mmCIF file of C-alpha atoms in Angstrom:
data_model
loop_
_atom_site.group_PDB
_atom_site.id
_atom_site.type_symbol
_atom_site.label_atom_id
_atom_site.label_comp_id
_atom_site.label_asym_id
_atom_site.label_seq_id
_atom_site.Cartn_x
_atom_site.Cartn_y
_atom_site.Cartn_z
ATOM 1 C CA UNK A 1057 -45.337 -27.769 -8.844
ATOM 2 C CA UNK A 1058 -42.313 -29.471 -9.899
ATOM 3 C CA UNK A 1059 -41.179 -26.268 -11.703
ATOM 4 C CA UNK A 1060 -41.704 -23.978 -9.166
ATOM 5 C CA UNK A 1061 -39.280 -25.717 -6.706
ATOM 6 C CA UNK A 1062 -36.805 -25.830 -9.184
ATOM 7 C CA UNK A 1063 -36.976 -22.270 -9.447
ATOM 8 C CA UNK A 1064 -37.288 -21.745 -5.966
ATOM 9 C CA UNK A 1065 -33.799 -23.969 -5.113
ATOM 10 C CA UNK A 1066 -32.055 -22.073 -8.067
ATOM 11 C CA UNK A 1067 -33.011 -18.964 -6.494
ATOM 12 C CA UNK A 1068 -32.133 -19.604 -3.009
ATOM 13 C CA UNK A 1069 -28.802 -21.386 -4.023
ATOM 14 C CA UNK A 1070 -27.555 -18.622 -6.544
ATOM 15 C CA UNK A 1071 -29.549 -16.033 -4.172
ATOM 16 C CA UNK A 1072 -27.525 -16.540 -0.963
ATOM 17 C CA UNK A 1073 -23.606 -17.166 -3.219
ATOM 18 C CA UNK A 1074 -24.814 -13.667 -5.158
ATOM 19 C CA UNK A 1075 -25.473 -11.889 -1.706
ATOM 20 C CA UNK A 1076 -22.108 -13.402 -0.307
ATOM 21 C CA UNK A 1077 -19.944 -12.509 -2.690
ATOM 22 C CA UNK A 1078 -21.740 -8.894 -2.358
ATOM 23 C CA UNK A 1079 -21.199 -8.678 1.025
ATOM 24 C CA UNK A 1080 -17.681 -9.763 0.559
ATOM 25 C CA UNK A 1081 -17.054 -7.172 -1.813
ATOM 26 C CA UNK A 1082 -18.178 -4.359 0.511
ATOM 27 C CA UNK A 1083 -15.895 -5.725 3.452
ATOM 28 C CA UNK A 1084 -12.858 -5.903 1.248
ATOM 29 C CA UNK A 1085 -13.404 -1.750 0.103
ATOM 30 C CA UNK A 1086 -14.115 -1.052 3.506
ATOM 31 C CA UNK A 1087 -10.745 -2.512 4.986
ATOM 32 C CA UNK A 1088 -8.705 -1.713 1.694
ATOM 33 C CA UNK A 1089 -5.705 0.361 3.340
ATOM 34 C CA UNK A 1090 -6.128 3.045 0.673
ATOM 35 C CA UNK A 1091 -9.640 3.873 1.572
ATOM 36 C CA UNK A 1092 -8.673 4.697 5.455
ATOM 37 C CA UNK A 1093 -8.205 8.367 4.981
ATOM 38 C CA UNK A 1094 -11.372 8.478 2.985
ATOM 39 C CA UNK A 1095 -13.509 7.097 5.660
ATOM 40 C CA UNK A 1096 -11.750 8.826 8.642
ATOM 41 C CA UNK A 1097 -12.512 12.025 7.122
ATOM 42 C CA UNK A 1098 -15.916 10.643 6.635
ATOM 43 C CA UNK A 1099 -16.224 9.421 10.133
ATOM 44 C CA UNK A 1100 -15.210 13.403 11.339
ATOM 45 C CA UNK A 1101 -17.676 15.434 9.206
ATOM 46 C CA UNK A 1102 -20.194 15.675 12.402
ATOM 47 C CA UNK A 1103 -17.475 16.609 14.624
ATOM 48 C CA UNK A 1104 -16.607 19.866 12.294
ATOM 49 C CA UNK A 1105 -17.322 23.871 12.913
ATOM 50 C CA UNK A 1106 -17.285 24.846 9.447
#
């Protein structure tokens, strides 16, 4: 039993900084100022008659 919470905190602990850092990622390529035109063409492809 002992081993299984071990593995369980390790998991939950790496888990969770792992999905943060992730997460973290995503935001910073979303707001990078480069990437603007990209996703305001992106965010106009519905609105086109082509």
């Amino acid at each position: 039993m002992e081993d299984y919470a071990q593995a369980a905190h390790f998991a939950q602990t790496w888990g969770l900084l792992y999905f943060v850092l992730i997460f973290l990622s995503v935001l910073v390529y979303a707001m990078w100022p480069r990437n603007r035109k990209k996703f305001d063409e992106a965010a106009n492809v519905p609105l086109r008659e082509d």
